[in-house]
Amino acid sequence: FGVNCSGMHINMSLHRDGRNLFEDASDANGLSKEAYYFMGGIMRHVKGMAAVTNQLVNSYKRLVPGYEAPCYMAWSASNRSTLIRIPASRGQGTRVELRCPDPACNPYLSLAVCLAAGLDGIAKGLTPPPEVTENIFAMTPATRKRRGIEALPGSLEEALAAMRKDKLVMSVLGQHVTSQYIAGKEAEWDEYRTRVSSWERDKYIINY
């Protein structure tokens, strides 16, 4: 409690014939249109991906304002409060860094949904919103709303609901995996929400 939790940032790039397709020296950020479209795809599907990249009840106690982990959907080449960051390296090192996953995730499923979301963005030409260079945590709710900055799911329950609505994520994992995964995670959430924690006892037993 009160400290930054462990993340598992996923760095992604796309190569063809030895060339990094995310790099474009003529762009202000050094990024190609494929890089922007890839980010657009990630941001389109990240709510539906969250139950995979952040699969525990405890995962959502990391994705809260004021710590290093992102909880708002934005990207930047320099801002460390955003969901997607573009590390400084360019040329063959140009890459997109997704900062919300944590080490409890299944890496095979997480990489599968990340790749599918990014490629869907390229296939459909999904342009991400403008870069956000300011500290999002310092913004008021009204400012975030005006800027169109949405929040990631705030709990495993919300993430599972978003996953059910995302046809791409569901199709990538397949009917068997999604049905078993969602059933198991819903059971986990039900078990959690019916338990009385030590925080509840410490907080309420004297006062009420």
Tab-separated table of C-alpha atoms in Angstrom:
chain	number	residue	atom	x	y	z
A	1	PHE	CA	0.000	0.000	0.000
A	2	GLY	CA	1.212	3.494	-0.845
A	3	VAL	CA	4.019	2.490	-3.217
A	4	ASN	CA	4.272	1.987	-6.972
A	5	CYS	CA	3.367	-1.562	-7.991
A	6	SER	CA	5.132	-3.800	-10.492
A	7	GLY	CA	4.280	-3.380	-14.168
A	8	MET	CA	5.184	-5.440	-17.220
A	9	HIS	CA	5.544	-2.873	-19.994
A	10	ILE	CA	5.197	-4.429	-23.449
A	11	ASN	CA	7.388	-2.926	-26.175
A	12	MET	CA	6.293	-3.589	-29.751
A	13	SER	CA	7.714	-2.860	-33.195
A	14	LEU	CA	6.973	-4.134	-36.687
A	15	HIS	CA	9.703	-5.147	-39.119
A	16	ARG	CA	9.771	-6.071	-42.806
A	17	ASP	CA	12.866	-6.998	-44.825
A	18	GLY	CA	15.118	-5.804	-42.020
A	19	ARG	CA	13.457	-2.389	-41.732
A	20	ASN	CA	11.489	-1.090	-38.750
A	21	LEU	CA	8.150	-0.005	-40.221
A	22	PHE	CA	7.386	2.214	-37.216
A	23	GLU	CA	10.216	4.645	-38.027
A	24	ASP	CA	9.837	7.731	-40.212
A	25	ALA	CA	12.475	10.417	-39.840
A	26	SER	CA	10.299	12.991	-41.622
A	27	ASP	CA	7.636	12.882	-38.877
A	28	ALA	CA	7.869	15.247	-35.890
A	29	ASN	CA	7.882	12.262	-33.530
A	30	GLY	CA	9.905	10.054	-35.858
A	31	LEU	CA	6.912	7.748	-36.310
A	32	SER	CA	5.402	6.250	-39.449
A	33	LYS	CA	1.712	6.100	-40.246
A	34	GLU	CA	1.843	2.389	-39.381
A	35	ALA	CA	3.058	3.280	-35.884
A	36	TYR	CA	0.194	5.723	-35.413
A	37	TYR	CA	-2.355	3.242	-36.748
A	38	PHE	CA	-0.926	0.529	-34.473
A	39	MET	CA	-1.398	2.841	-31.479
A	40	GLY	CA	-4.896	3.631	-32.699
A	41	GLY	CA	-5.740	-0.069	-32.698
A	42	ILE	CA	-4.340	-0.600	-29.207
A	43	MET	CA	-6.344	2.345	-27.877
A	44	ARG	CA	-9.509	1.164	-29.639
A	45	HIS	CA	-9.315	-2.253	-27.974
A	46	VAL	CA	-7.410	-1.677	-24.716
A	47	LYS	CA	-10.522	-1.739	-22.537
A	48	GLY	CA	-11.434	-5.135	-23.958
A	49	MET	CA	-7.835	-6.308	-23.530
A	50	ALA	CA	-7.577	-5.250	-19.888
A	51	ALA	CA	-9.028	-8.442	-18.411
A	52	VAL	CA	-6.179	-10.281	-20.155
A	53	THR	CA	-3.300	-7.853	-19.581
A	54	ASN	CA	-4.462	-7.125	-16.010
A	55	GLN	CA	-6.140	-10.290	-14.898
A	56	LEU	CA	-6.264	-10.078	-11.094
A	57	VAL	CA	-8.501	-8.220	-8.658
A	58	ASN	CA	-5.254	-6.800	-7.307
A	59	SER	CA	-4.204	-5.541	-10.774
A	60	TYR	CA	-6.660	-2.660	-10.557
A	61	LYS	CA	-5.201	-1.415	-7.280
A	62	ARG	CA	-2.155	-0.503	-9.367
A	63	LEU	CA	-4.077	1.350	-12.097
A	64	VAL	CA	-5.050	4.353	-9.970
A	65	PRO	CA	-4.157	8.065	-10.211
A	66	GLY	CA	-1.021	9.359	-8.548
A	67	TYR	CA	1.342	6.436	-9.096
A	68	GLU	CA	3.553	5.496	-12.042
A	69	ALA	CA	1.075	3.106	-13.664
A	70	PRO	CA	-1.318	4.573	-16.244
A	71	CYS	CA	-5.069	4.640	-15.728
A	72	TYR	CA	-6.032	7.042	-18.524
A	73	MET	CA	-6.055	6.340	-22.253
A	74	ALA	CA	-3.541	8.642	-23.934
A	75	TRP	CA	-0.163	8.447	-25.646
A	76	SER	CA	3.017	10.510	-25.698
A	77	ALA	CA	6.628	10.438	-26.815
A	78	SER	CA	7.767	11.847	-23.462
A	79	ASN	CA	4.942	11.864	-20.885
A	80	ARG	CA	5.180	9.039	-18.346
A	81	SER	CA	1.582	9.397	-17.133
A	82	THR	CA	0.170	8.044	-20.415
A	83	LEU	CA	-1.022	4.571	-21.345
A	84	ILE	CA	1.274	4.375	-24.389
A	85	ARG	CA	4.760	5.854	-24.425
A	86	ILE	CA	7.175	6.089	-27.334
A	87	PRO	CA	10.681	5.425	-25.946
A	88	ALA	CA	13.439	7.796	-27.099
A	89	SER	CA	15.246	5.317	-29.348
A	90	ARG	CA	14.580	5.767	-33.080
A	91	GLY	CA	15.645	4.017	-36.270
A	92	GLN	CA	15.666	0.254	-35.726
A	93	GLY	CA	14.814	0.880	-32.055
A	94	THR	CA	11.540	2.722	-32.726
A	95	ARG	CA	8.793	1.049	-30.742
A	96	VAL	CA	5.452	1.459	-29.011
A	97	GLU	CA	5.364	0.772	-25.263
A	98	LEU	CA	2.095	-0.299	-23.624
A	99	ARG	CA	2.410	0.460	-19.910
A	100	CYS	CA	-0.724	-1.033	-18.319
A	101	PRO	CA	0.027	-4.819	-18.273
A	102	ASP	CA	1.365	-6.368	-15.096
A	103	PRO	CA	3.471	-9.496	-14.426
A	104	ALA	CA	0.470	-11.563	-13.313
A	105	CYS	CA	-0.837	-11.717	-16.885
A	106	ASN	CA	-0.520	-14.715	-19.183
A	107	PRO	CA	2.160	-13.450	-21.615
A	108	TYR	CA	0.955	-15.603	-24.505
A	109	LEU	CA	-2.608	-14.319	-24.332
A	110	SER	CA	-1.470	-10.749	-23.660
A	111	LEU	CA	0.898	-10.634	-26.629
A	112	ALA	CA	-1.776	-12.167	-28.848
A	113	VAL	CA	-4.360	-9.479	-28.054
A	114	CYS	CA	-1.771	-6.676	-28.302
A	115	LEU	CA	-0.655	-7.826	-31.744
A	116	ALA	CA	-4.213	-8.334	-32.988
A	117	ALA	CA	-5.325	-4.909	-31.742
A	118	GLY	CA	-2.343	-3.159	-33.316
A	119	LEU	CA	-2.725	-4.921	-36.658
A	120	ASP	CA	-6.446	-4.137	-36.625
A	121	GLY	CA	-5.484	-0.489	-36.287
A	122	ILE	CA	-3.174	-0.740	-39.302
A	123	ALA	CA	-5.759	-2.625	-41.378
A	124	LYS	CA	-8.468	-0.049	-40.616
A	125	GLY	CA	-6.271	3.067	-40.507
A	126	LEU	CA	-7.289	3.908	-36.934
A	127	THR	CA	-5.748	7.242	-36.018
A	128	PRO	CA	-4.998	7.749	-32.309
A	129	PRO	CA	-6.096	10.958	-30.541
A	130	PRO	CA	-3.598	13.846	-30.336
A	131	GLU	CA	-0.522	13.395	-28.162
A	132	VAL	CA	-0.916	14.427	-24.515
A	133	THR	CA	2.210	16.035	-23.092
A	134	GLU	CA	0.755	17.311	-19.806
A	135	ASN	CA	0.515	15.348	-16.556
A	136	ILE	CA	-2.891	13.685	-16.880
A	137	PHE	CA	-3.079	12.996	-13.140
A	138	ALA	CA	-2.996	16.756	-12.512
A	139	MET	CA	-5.943	17.420	-14.842
A	140	THR	CA	-9.448	17.950	-13.505
A	141	PRO	CA	-12.181	15.504	-14.572
A	142	ALA	CA	-13.694	18.299	-16.675
A	143	THR	CA	-10.394	18.838	-18.496
A	144	ARG	CA	-9.978	15.135	-19.202
A	145	LYS	CA	-13.526	14.963	-20.510
A	146	ARG	CA	-12.990	17.988	-22.743
A	147	ARG	CA	-9.789	16.431	-24.093
A	148	GLY	CA	-11.548	13.097	-24.693
A	149	ILE	CA	-9.236	11.212	-22.326
A	150	GLU	CA	-11.044	8.092	-21.116
A	151	ALA	CA	-10.158	5.887	-18.162
A	152	LEU	CA	-9.177	2.238	-18.217
A	153	PRO	CA	-11.536	-0.192	-16.456
A	154	GLY	CA	-11.433	0.417	-12.720
A	155	SER	CA	-11.956	-3.170	-11.618
A	156	LEU	CA	-11.784	-6.736	-12.876
A	157	GLU	CA	-15.584	-6.704	-13.115
A	158	GLU	CA	-15.521	-3.679	-15.472
A	159	ALA	CA	-12.706	-5.232	-17.511
A	160	LEU	CA	-14.624	-8.476	-18.009
A	161	ALA	CA	-17.692	-6.541	-19.178
A	162	ALA	CA	-15.525	-4.643	-21.693
A	163	MET	CA	-13.929	-7.876	-22.879
A	164	ARG	CA	-17.336	-9.399	-23.613
A	165	LYS	CA	-18.161	-6.389	-25.829
A	166	ASP	CA	-14.926	-6.480	-27.835
A	167	LYS	CA	-15.447	-8.841	-30.778
A	168	LEU	CA	-11.801	-8.691	-31.833
A	169	VAL	CA	-10.446	-9.761	-28.443
A	170	MET	CA	-13.041	-12.508	-28.163
A	171	SER	CA	-12.282	-13.822	-31.649
A	172	VAL	CA	-8.494	-13.742	-31.185
A	173	LEU	CA	-8.668	-15.901	-28.075
A	174	GLY	CA	-11.366	-18.170	-29.484
A	175	GLN	CA	-14.628	-19.422	-28.067
A	176	HIS	CA	-13.144	-22.147	-25.849
A	177	VAL	CA	-10.524	-19.934	-24.202
A	178	THR	CA	-12.814	-16.935	-23.734
A	179	SER	CA	-15.672	-18.955	-22.248
A	180	GLN	CA	-13.398	-20.723	-19.758
A	181	TYR	CA	-11.369	-17.614	-18.981
A	182	ILE	CA	-14.365	-15.352	-18.365
A	183	ALA	CA	-16.142	-17.984	-16.271
A	184	GLY	CA	-13.063	-18.429	-14.092
A	185	LYS	CA	-12.501	-14.702	-13.686
A	186	GLU	CA	-16.156	-13.996	-12.894
A	187	ALA	CA	-16.005	-16.664	-10.200
A	188	GLU	CA	-12.844	-15.023	-8.859
A	189	TRP	CA	-14.566	-11.619	-8.757
A	190	ASP	CA	-17.631	-13.054	-6.997
A	191	GLU	CA	-15.407	-14.701	-4.401
A	192	TYR	CA	-13.548	-11.428	-3.813
A	193	ARG	CA	-16.616	-9.212	-3.508
A	194	THR	CA	-18.273	-11.488	-0.936
A	195	ARG	CA	-15.207	-11.622	1.344
A	196	VAL	CA	-14.728	-9.241	4.272
A	197	SER	CA	-11.195	-7.829	4.239
A	198	SER	CA	-8.962	-6.702	7.101
A	199	TRP	CA	-9.332	-3.112	5.810
A	200	GLU	CA	-13.108	-3.310	6.281
A	201	ARG	CA	-12.730	-4.675	9.793
A	202	ASP	CA	-10.167	-2.032	10.749
A	203	LYS	CA	-12.171	0.773	9.170
A	204	TYR	CA	-15.709	-0.046	10.315
A	205	ILE	CA	-15.822	-2.332	13.344
A	206	ILE	CA	-15.242	0.490	15.839
A	207	ASN	CA	-17.222	3.217	14.059
A	208	TYR	CA	-20.292	1.141	13.251
